[in-house]
JSON list of C-alpha atoms in Angstrom, two decimals:
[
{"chain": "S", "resi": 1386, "resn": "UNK", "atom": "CA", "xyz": [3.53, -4.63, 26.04]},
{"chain": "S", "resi": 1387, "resn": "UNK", "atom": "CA", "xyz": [4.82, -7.91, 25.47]},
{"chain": "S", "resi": 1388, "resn": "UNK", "atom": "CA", "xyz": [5.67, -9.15, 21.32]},
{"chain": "S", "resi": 1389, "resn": "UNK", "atom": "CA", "xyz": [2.72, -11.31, 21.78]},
{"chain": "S", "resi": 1390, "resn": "UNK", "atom": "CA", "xyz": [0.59, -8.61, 23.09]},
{"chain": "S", "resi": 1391, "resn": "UNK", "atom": "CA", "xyz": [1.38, -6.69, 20.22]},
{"chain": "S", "resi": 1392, "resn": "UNK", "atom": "CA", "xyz": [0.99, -9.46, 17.39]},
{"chain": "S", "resi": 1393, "resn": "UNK", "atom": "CA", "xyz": [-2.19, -10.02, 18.80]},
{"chain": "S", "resi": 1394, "resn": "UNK", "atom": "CA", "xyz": [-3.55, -6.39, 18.75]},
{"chain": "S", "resi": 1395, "resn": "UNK", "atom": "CA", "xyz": [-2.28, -6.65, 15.22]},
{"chain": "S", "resi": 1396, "resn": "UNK", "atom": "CA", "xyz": [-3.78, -9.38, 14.18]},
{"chain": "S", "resi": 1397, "resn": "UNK", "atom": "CA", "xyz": [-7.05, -7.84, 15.77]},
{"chain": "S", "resi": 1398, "resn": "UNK", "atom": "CA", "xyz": [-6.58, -4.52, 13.56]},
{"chain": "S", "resi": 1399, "resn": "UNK", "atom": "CA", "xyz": [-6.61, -7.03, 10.23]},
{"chain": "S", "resi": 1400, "resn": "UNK", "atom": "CA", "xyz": [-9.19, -9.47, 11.69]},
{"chain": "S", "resi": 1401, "resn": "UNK", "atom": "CA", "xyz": [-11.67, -6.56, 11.93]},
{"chain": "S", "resi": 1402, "resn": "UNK", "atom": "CA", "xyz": [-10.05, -4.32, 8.77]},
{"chain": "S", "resi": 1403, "resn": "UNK", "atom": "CA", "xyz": [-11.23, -7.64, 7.16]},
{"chain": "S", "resi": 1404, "resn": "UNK", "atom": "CA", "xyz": [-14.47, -7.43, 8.40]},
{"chain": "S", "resi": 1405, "resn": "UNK", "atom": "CA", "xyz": [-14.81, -4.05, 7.10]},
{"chain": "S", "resi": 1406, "resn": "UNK", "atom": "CA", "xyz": [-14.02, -5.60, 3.35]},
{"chain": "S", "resi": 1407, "resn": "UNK", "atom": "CA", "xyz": [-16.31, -8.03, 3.99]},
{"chain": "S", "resi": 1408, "resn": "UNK", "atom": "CA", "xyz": [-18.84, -6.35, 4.95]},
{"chain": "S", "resi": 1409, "resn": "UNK", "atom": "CA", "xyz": [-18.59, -3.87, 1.70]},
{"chain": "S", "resi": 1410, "resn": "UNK", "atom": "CA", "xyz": [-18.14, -6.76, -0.54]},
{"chain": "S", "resi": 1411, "resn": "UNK", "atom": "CA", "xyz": [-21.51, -8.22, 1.14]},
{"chain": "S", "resi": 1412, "resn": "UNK", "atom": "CA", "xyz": [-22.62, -4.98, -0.13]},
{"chain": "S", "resi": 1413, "resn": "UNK", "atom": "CA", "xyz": [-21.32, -4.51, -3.49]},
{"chain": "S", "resi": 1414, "resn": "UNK", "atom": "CA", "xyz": [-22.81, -7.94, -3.80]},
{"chain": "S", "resi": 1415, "resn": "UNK", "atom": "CA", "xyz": [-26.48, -7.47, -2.65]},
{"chain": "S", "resi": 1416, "resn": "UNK", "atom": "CA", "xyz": [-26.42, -4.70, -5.33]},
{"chain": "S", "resi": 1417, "resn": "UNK", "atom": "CA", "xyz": [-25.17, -5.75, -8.49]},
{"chain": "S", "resi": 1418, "resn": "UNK", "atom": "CA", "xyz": [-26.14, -8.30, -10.91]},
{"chain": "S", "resi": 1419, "resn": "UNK", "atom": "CA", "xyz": [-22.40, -9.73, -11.84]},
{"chain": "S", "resi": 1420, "resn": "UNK", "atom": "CA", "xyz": [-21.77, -11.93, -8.85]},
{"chain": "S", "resi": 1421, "resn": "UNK", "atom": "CA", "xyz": [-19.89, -14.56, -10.07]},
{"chain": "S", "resi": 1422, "resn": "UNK", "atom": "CA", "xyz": [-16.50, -12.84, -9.91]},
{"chain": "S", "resi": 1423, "resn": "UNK", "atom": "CA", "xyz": [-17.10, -10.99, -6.74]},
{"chain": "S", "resi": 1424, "resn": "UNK", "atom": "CA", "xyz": [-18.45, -14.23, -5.19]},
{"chain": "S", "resi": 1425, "resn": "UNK", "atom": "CA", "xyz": [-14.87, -15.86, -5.31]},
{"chain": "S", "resi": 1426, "resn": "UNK", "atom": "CA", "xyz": [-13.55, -12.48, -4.23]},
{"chain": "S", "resi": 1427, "resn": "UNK", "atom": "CA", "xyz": [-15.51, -12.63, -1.33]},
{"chain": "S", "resi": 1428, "resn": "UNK", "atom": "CA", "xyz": [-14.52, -16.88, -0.58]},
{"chain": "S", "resi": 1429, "resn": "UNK", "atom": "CA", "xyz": [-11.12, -15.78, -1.09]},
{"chain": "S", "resi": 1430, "resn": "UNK", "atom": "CA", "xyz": [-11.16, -13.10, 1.78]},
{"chain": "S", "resi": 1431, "resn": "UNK", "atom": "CA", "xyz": [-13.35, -15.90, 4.19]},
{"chain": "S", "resi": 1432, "resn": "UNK", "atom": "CA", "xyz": [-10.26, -18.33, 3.52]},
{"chain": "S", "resi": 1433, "resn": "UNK", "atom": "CA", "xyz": [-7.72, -15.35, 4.67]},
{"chain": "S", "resi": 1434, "resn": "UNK", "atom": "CA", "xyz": [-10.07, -14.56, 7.62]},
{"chain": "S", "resi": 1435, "resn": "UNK", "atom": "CA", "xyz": [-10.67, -17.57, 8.89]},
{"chain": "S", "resi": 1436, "resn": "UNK", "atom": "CA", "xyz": [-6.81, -18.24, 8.61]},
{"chain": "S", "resi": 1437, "resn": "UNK", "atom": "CA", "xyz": [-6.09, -15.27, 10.32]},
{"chain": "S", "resi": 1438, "resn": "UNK", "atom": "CA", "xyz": [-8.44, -16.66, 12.88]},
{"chain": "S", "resi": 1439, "resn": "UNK", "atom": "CA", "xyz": [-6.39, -19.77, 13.54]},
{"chain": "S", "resi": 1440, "resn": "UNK", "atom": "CA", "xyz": [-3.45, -17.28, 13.47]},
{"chain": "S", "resi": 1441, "resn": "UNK", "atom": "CA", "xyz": [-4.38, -15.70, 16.53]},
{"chain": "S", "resi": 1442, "resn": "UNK", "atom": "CA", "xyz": [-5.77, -18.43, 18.60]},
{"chain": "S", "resi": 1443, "resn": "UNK", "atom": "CA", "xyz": [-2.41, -20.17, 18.25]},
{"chain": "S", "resi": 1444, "resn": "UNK", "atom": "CA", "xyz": [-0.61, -17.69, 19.72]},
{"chain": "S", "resi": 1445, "resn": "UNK", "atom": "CA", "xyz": [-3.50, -16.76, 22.16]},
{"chain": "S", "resi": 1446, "resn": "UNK", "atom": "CA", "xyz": [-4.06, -20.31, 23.68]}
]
């Protein structure tokens, strides 16, 4: 396995770990009534995801 191989697998494990979070925050979300403070929670993780993102296409393409 080449370095890049592996920094990509690894950034794959995070990108979806992250989707996980998401996906629970979505949740936590949908069921409570205090949403303010969970919204930017859940803006803050989109920024890291989506940075993550560019992350690994960089060292894909």
């Amino acid at each position: 396995m080449q370095p890049t191989d592996t920094v990509l697998h690894f950034t794959d494990t995070v990108l979806h770990l992250t989707d996980t979070v998401l996906h629970f925050t979505d949740t936590v979300l949908h069921s409570t009534d205090d949403t303010c403070a969970l919204d930017g929670y859940r803006f803050a993780l989109y920024r890291h995801y989506f940075a993550l993102y560019r992350h690994r296409f960089a060292l894909d393409g």
